Coordinates of C-alpha atoms and ligand atoms in Angstrom, one line a residue:
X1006 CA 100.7 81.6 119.8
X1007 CA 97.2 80.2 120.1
X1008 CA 94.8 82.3 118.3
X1009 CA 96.1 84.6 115.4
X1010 CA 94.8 82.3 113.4
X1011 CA 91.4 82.0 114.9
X1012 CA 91.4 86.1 115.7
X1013 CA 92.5 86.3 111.5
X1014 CA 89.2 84.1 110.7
X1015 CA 86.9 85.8 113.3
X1016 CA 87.9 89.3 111.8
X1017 CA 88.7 89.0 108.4
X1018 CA 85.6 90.7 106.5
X1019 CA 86.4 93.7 108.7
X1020 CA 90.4 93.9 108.0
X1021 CA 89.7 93.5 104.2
X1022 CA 86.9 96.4 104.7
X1023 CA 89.1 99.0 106.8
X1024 CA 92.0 98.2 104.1
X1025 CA 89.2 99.2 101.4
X1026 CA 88.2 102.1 103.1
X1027 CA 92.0 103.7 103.0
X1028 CA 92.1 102.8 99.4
X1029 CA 90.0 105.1 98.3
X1030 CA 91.5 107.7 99.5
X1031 CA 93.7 109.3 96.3
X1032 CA 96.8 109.5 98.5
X1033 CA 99.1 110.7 95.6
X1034 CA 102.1 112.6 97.0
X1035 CA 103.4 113.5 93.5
X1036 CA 100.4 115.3 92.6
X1037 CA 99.4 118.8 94.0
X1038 CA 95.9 118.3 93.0
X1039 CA 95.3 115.5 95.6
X1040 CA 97.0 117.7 98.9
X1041 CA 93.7 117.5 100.6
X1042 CA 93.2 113.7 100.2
X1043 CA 96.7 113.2 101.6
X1044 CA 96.8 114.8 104.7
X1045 CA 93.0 113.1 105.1
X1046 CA 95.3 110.1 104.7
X1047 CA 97.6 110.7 107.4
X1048 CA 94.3 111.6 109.7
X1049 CA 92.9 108.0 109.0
X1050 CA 96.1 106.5 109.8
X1051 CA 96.5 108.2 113.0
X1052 CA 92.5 107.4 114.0
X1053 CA 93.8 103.2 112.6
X1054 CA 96.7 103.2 115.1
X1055 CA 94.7 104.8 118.3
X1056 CA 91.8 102.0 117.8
X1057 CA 95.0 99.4 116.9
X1058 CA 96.0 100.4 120.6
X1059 CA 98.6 103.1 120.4
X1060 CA 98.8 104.7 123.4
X1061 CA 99.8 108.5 121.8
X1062 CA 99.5 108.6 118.1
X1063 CA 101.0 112.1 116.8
X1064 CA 100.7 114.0 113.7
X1065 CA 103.7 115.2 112.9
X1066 CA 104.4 118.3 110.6
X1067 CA 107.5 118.6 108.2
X1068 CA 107.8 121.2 105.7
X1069 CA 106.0 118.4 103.0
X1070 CA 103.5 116.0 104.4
X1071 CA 103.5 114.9 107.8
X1072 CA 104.7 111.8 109.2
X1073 CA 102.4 109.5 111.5
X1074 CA 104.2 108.2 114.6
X1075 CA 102.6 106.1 117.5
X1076 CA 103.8 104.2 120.0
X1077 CA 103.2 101.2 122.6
X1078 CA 105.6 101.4 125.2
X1079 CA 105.2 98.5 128.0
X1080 CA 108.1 98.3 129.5
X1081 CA 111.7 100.1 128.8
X1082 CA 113.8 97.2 130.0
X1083 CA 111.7 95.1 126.9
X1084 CA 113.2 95.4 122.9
X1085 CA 111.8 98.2 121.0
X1086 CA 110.7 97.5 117.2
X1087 CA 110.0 100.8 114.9
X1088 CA 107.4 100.1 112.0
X1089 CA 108.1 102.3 108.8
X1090 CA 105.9 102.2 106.0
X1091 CA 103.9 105.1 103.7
X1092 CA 100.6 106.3 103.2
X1093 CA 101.3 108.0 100.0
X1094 CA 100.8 106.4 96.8
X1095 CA 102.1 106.8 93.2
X1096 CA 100.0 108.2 90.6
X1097 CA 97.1 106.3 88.7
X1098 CA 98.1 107.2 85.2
X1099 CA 97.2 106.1 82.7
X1100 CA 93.7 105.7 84.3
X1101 CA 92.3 104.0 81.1
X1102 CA 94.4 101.1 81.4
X1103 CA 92.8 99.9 84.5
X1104 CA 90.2 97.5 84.7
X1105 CA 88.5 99.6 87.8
X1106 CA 88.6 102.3 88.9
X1107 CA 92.2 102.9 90.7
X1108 CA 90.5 104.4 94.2
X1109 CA 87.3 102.3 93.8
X1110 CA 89.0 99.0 95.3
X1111 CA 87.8 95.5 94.3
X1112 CA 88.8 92.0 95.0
X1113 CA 88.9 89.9 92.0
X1114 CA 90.5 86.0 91.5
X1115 CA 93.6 86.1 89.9
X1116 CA 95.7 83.2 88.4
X1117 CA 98.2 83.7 91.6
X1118 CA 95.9 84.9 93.5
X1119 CA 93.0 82.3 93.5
X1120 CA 91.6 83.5 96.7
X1121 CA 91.2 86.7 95.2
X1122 CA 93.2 90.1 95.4
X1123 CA 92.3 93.9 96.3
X1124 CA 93.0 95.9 92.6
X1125 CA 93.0 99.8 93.9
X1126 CA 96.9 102.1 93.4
X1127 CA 98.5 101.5 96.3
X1128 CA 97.0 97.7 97.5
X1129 CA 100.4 96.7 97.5
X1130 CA 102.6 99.5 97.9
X1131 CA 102.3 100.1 100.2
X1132 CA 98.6 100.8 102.2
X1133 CA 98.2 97.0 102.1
X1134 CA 101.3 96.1 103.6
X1135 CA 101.5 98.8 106.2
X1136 CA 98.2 98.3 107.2
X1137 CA 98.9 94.6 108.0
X1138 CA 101.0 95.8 111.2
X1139 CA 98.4 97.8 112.3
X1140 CA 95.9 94.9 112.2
X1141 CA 99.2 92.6 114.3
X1142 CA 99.4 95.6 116.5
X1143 CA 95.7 95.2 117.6
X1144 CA 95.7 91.4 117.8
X1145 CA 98.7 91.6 120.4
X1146 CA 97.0 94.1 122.3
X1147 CA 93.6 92.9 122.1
X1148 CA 94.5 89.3 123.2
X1149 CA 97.6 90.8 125.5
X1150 CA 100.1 89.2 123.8
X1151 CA 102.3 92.4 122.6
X1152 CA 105.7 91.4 123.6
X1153 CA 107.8 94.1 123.7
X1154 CA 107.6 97.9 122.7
X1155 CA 106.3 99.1 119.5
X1156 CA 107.0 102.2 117.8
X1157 CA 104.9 102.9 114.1
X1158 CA 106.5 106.0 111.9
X1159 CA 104.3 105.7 108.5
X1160 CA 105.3 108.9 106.0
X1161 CA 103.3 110.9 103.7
X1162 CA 106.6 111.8 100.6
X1163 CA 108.2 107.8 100.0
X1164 CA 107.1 108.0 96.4
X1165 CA 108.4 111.4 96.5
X1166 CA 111.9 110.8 97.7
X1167 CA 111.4 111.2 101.8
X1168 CA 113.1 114.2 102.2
X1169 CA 111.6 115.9 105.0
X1170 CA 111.7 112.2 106.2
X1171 CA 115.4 112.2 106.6
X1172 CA 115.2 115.8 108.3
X1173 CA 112.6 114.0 110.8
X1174 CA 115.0 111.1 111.5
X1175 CA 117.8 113.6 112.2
X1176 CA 116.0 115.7 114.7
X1177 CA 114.2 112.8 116.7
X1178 CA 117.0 110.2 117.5
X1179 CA 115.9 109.8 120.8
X1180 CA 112.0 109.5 119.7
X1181 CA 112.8 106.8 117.0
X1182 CA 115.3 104.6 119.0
X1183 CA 115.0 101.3 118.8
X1184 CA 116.7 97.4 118.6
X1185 CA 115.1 96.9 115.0
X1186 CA 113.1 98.2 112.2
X1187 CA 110.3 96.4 110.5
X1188 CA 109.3 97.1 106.8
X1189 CA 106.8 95.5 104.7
X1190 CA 107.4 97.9 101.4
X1191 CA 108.6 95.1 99.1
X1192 CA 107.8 91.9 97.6
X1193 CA 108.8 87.7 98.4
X1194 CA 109.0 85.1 95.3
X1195 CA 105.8 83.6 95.5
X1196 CA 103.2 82.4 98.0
X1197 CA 104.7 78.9 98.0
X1198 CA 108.5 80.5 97.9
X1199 CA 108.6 82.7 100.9
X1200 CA 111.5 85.2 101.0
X1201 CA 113.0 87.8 102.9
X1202 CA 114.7 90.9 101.2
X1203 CA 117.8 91.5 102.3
X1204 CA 118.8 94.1 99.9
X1205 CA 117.6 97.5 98.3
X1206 CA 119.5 99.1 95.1
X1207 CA 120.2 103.2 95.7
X1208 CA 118.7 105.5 93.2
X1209 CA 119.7 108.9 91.7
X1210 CA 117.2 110.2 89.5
X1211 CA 117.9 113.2 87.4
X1212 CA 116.2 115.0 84.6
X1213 CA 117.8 116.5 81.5
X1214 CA 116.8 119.3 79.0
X1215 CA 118.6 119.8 75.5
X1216 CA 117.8 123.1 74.3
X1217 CA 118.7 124.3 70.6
X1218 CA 117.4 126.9 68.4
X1219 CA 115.8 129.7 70.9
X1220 CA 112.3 129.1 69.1
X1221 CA 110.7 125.9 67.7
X1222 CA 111.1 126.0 63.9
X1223 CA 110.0 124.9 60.5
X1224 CA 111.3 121.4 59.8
X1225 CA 111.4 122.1 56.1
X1226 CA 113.4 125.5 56.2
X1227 CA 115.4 125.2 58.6
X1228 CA 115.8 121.0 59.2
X1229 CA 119.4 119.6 58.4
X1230 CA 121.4 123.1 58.8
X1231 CA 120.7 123.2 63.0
X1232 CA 120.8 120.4 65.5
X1233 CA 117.7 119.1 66.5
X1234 CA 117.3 119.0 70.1
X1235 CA 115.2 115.6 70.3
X1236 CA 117.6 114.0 67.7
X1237 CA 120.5 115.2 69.4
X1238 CA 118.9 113.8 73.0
X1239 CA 118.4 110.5 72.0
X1240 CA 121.5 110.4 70.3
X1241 CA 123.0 111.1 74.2
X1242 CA 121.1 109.1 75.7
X1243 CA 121.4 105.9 73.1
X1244 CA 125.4 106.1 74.1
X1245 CA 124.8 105.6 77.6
X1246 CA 125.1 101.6 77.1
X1247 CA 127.7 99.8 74.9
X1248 CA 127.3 96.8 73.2
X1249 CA 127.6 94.6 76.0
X1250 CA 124.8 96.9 78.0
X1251 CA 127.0 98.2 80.2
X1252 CA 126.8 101.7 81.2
X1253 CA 129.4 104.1 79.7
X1254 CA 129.8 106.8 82.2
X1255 CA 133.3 107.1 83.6
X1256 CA 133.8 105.5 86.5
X1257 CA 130.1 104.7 86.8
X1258 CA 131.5 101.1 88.1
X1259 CA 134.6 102.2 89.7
X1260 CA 132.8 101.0 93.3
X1261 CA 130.3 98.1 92.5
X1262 CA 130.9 95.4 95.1
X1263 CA 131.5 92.7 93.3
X1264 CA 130.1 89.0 94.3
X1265 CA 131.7 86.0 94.4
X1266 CA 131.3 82.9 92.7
X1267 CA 130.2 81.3 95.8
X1268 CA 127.7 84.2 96.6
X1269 CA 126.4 84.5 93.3
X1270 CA 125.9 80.5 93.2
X1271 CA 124.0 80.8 96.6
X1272 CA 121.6 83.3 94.5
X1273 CA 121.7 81.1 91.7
X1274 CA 119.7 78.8 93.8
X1275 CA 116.2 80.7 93.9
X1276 CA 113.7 79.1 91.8
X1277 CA 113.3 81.2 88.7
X1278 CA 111.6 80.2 85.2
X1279 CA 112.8 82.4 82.7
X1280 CA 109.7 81.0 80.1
X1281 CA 107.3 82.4 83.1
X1282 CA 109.1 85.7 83.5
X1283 CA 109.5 86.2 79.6
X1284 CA 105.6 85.3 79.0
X1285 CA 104.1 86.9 82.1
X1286 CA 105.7 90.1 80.2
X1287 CA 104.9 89.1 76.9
X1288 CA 108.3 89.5 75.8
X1289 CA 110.5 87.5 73.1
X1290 CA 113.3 87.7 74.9
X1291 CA 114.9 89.1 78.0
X1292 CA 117.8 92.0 77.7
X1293 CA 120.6 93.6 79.8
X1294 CA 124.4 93.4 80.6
X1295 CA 126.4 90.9 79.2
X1296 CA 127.8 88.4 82.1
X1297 CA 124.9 88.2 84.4
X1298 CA 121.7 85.9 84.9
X1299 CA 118.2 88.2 85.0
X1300 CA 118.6 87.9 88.4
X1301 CA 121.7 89.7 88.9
X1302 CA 121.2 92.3 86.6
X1303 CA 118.1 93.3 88.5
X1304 CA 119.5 93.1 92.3
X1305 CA 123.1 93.4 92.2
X1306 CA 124.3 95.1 89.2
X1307 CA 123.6 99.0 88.8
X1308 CA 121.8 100.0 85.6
X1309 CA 120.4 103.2 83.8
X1310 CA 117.0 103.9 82.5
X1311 CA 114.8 106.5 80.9
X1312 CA 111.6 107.0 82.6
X1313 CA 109.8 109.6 80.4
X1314 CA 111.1 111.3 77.4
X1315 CA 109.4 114.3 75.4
X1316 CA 109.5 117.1 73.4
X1317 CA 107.9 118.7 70.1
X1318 CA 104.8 117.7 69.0
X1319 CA 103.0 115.2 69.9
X1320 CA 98.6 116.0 68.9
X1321 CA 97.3 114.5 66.8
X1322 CA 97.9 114.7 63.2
X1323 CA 101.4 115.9 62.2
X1324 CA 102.9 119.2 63.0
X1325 CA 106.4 119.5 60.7
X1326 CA 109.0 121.2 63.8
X1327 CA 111.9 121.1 64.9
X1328 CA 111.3 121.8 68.6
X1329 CA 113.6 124.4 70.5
X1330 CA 113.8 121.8 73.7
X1331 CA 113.7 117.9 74.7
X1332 CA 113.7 116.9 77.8
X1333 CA 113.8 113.4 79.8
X1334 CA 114.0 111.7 83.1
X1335 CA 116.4 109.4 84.1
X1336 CA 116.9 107.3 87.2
X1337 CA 120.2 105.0 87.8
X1338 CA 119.5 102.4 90.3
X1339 CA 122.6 101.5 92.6
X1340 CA 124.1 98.9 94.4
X1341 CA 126.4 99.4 98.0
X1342 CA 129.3 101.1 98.0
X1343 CA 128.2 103.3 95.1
X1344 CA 127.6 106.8 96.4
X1345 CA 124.6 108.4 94.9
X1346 CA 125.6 111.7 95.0
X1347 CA 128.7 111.1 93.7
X1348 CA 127.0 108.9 90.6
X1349 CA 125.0 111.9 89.9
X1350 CA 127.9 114.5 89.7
X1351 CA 129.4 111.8 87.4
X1352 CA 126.5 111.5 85.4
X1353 CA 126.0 115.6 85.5
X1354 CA 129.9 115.8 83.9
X1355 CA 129.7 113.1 81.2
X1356 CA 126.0 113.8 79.8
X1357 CA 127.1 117.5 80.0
X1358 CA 130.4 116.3 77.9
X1359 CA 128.8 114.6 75.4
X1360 CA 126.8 117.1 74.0
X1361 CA 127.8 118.4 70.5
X1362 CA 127.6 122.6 69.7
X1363 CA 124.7 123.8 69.0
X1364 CA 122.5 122.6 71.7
X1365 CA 123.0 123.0 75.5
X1366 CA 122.4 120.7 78.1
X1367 CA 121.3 121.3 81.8
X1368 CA 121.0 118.2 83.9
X1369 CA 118.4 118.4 86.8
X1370 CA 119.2 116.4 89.9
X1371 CA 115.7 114.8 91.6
X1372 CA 116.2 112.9 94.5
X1373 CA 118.5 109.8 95.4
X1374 CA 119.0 107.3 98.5
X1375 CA 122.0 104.4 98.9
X1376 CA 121.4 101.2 98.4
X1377 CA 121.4 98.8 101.7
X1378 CA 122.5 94.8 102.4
X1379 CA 121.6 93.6 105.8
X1380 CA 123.5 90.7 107.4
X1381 CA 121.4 87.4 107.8
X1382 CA 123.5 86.6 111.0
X1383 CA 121.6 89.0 113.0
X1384 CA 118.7 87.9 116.0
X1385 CA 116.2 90.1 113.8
X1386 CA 116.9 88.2 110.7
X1387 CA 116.8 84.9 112.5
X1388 CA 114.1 85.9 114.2
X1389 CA 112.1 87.1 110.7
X1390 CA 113.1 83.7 109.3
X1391 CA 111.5 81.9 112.4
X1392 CA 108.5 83.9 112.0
X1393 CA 108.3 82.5 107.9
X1394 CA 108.9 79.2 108.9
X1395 CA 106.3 79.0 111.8
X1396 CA 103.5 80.4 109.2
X1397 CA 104.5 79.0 105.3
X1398 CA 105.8 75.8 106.8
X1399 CA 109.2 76.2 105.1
X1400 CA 112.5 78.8 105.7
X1401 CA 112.2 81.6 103.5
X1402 CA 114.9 82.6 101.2
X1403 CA 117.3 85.5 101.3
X1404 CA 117.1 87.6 98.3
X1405 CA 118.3 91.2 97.2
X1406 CA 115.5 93.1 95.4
X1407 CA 116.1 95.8 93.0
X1408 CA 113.8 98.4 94.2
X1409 CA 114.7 101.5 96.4
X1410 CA 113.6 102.4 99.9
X1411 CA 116.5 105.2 100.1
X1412 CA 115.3 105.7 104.1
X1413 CA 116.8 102.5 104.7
X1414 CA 120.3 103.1 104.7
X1415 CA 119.7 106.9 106.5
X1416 CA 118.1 104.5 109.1
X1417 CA 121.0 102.8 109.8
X1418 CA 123.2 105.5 109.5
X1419 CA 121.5 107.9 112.2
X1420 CA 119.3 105.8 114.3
X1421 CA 122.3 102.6 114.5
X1422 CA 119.6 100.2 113.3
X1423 CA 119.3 97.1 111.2
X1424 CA 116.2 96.7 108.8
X1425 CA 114.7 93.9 108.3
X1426 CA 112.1 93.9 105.2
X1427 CA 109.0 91.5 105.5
X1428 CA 107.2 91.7 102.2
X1429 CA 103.9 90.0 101.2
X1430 CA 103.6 91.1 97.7
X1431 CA 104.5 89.5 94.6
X1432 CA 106.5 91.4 91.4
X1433 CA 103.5 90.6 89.4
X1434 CA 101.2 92.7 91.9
X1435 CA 101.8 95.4 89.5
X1436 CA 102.9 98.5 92.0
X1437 CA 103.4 101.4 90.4
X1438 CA 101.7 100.0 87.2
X1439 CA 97.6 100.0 86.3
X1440 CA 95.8 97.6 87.8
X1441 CA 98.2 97.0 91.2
X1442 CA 96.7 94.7 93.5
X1443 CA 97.3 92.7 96.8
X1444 CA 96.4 89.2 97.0
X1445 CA 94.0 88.6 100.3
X1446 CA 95.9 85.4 100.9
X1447 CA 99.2 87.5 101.0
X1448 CA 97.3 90.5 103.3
X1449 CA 96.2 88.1 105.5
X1450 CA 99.5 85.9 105.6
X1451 CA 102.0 89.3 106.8
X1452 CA 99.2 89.6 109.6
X1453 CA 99.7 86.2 110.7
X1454 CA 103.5 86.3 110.2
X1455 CA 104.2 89.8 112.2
X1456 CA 103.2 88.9 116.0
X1457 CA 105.4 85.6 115.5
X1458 CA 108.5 88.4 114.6
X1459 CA 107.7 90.2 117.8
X1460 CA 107.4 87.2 119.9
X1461 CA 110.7 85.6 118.6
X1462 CA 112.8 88.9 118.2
X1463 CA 111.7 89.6 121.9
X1464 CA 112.8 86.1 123.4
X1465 CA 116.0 86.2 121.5
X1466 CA 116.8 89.5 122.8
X1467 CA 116.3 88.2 126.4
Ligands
BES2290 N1 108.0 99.9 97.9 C1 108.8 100.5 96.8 C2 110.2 99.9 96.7 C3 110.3 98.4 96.5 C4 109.3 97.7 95.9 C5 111.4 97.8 96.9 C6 109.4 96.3 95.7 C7 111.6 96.4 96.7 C8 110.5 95.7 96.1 C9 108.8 102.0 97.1 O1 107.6 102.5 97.4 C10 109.3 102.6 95.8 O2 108.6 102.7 94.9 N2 110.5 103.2 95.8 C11 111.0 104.0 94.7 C12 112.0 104.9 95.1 C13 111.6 106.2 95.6 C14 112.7 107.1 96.0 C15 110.6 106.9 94.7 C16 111.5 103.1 93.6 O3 112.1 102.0 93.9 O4 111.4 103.4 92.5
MN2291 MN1 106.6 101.4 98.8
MN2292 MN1 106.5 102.7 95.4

């Protein structure tokens, strides 16, 4: 494919300029304050994929944010590949933490990232990567080299759970069909260590709220004769692990696929330094269930974490209470065959169990999604792989992430589809954190690498 190269190098000021223009729009689904900004989002978006080439490029309303869908359609004998990716970001906080300001992008050279990187929320995950297939979409149609058929469906609610996402998949099979879906929403090893993700962890996330005494009370008077809600929460949620780190709900494990020794050799094999991974942390040591390598506990095994915790006082000075309520939020990530509805209910039962008189306990289900594994004997991973190969000179890797696209698996179970996930970024790009940033190298790399998916997935579908 003469020329994406050459298109890349002629254009390039003007990719890295259109990405830095959507940055700066606060696109922050989880935030009421920034409504405004996100459906201005979705607008730019739309106005991206007409002047990518689109032929019709819909806004389309759900009862949250609406849901960007264009299409391409050349010919209907020719493969069909769906895009999915989000506009929507997470939050900025904490805002001091960041070096600039989080929707005031900058490039700046990194130690990975000598050719510099974009640091605005949502570089990475996932404006960055999404807006890398709009920039393949417009090479292939500006040089007439589009393939096959192209469908994009780019959502507004991903770091809010998708759920009018999944009502939008139900009620427009016919719209979304398609041979394959493409997804750049996660990360490879390193620039030098392609990859290709060939697994997602499930979530349920759920929030929890002790409540004791019906008013907050002095700590002095009445401290040591009632049960202190905070006390009594972390209590809770310190027996969620044993000794060995592993979870202590019943039957929290009753269906984790487990790997064999040959599959978890084959892991084994991707270059990991655990000296890097414990000092790009700043950490003494690393931590988790007993049996497994840091790999493993972060892609195949389920685990259980607390993602916020509060409750009583916490101004300044000191305030001597004993507060009437503690809450927290909790998410469980999931490998296949778990059911996340069903770890929830479990969950619900046992943290509802555990609680002693004197306090009662309401758990809060969020929002949840199954995990996914996709097959690497398919034409669309082979034809990912090729794609890899052709532009980082060496086959990427397979490798099972531990992160959650909960779509993914609702994809496959009401459009028939496979997945295949092409990420660019790197774990140390910070998503989700301050300071989250896309390497240019990395932006500029998934625009190269996408047209050589179409062109391969097409011919191997012929
Ligand atoms: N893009 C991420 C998921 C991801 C990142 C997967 C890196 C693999 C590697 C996505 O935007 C995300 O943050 N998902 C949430 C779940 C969602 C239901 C809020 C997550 O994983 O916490
Ligand atoms: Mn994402
Ligand atoms: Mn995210």
């Amino acid at each position: 494919m003469e020329s994406i190269k050459n298109y890349i190098s002629e254009h390039k000021e003007r990719f890295l300029n259109e990405l830095i223009e959507l940055l700066k729009m606060p696109s922050v689904s989880a935030d009421t304050a920034f409504t405004q900004d996100v459906l201005d989002t979705a607008e730019a978006v739309k106005a991206s994929l007409l002047n990518a080439g689109c032929d019709v490029v819909e806004i389309c309303e759900t009862d949250g944010y609406p849901i960007v869908y264009g299409e391409k359609i050349i010919n209907a004998a020719l493969p069909t590949i769906l895009v999915y990716g989000h506009y929507d970001v997470q939050p900025a906080d904490p805002i001091n933490l960041w070096t600039s300001p989080p929707f005031e992008p900058v490039i700046k050279k990194t130690e990975k990232h000598p050719d510099g990187a974009i640091y605005a929320r949502g570089a990475c995950d996932d404006k960055g990567q999404m807006y890398m297939h709009v920039k393949a979409l417009e090479f292939m149609v500006k040089t007439n080299q589009l393939p096959c058929n192209v469908k994009f469906m780019i959502e507004g609610e991903e770091e809010v759970g998708s759920s009018n996402l999944a009502v939008f998949v139900a009620n427009n099979k016919e719209k979304l069909a398609n041979d394959i879906i493409l997804i750049s929403d996660t990360g490879m090893i390193a620039n030098d260590v392609p990859s290709i993700t060939t697994g997602l962890r499930g979530l349920s996330y759920v929030e929890v709220e002790v409540t004791g005494p019906n008013r907050d009370l002095h700590s002095g008077l009445y401290g040591g004769a009632v049960a202190n809600p905070i006390n009594v929460l972390t209590k809770m949620i310190a027996s969620l692990h044993d000794e060995n780190n592993r979870i202590t709900i019943p039957g929290f494990y009753d269906k984790v696929e487990e790997l064999s020794k040959e599959e978890r050799a084959e892991m084994a094999k991707a270059p990991f330094s655990l000296e890097n991974y414990k000092n790009a942390l700043a950490i003494e040591d690393i931590y988790g269930e007993k049996g497994y390598t840091t790999n493993e506990r972060n892609s195949i095994r389920p685990t259980l974490d607390v993602n916020g915790i509060w409750g009583g006082y916490i101004g300044e000075g000191a305030k001597t209470v004993i507060a009437s309520k503690a809450f927290a939020k909790i998410s469980m990530r999931l490998v296949p065959n778990q059911d996340w509805k069903e770890i929830t209910e479990l969950f619900k039962t046992h943290f509802e169990s555990i609680a002693p008189k004197g306090v009662t306990v309401v758990v809060k289900p969020h929002h949840g999604g199954q995990g996914y594994v996709t097959p690497i004997n398919t034409i669309g991973y082979q034809a990912a792989s090729k794609a890899y190969e052709t532009t980082f000179g060496k086959k990427p890797i397979p490798q099972r992430s531990g992160g959650s696209i909960p779509i993914v698996a609702l994809f496959e179970k009401e459009l028939n589809s496979k997945t295949i996930l092409m990420g660019f970024g790197l774990d140390s790009d910070a998503i989700h954190s301050p300071n989250e940033h896309f390497g240019v190298w990395n932006y500029l790399k998934g625009i190269e690498t996408i047209p050589y998916f179409y062109k391969y997935f097409t011919e191997m579908n012929s």
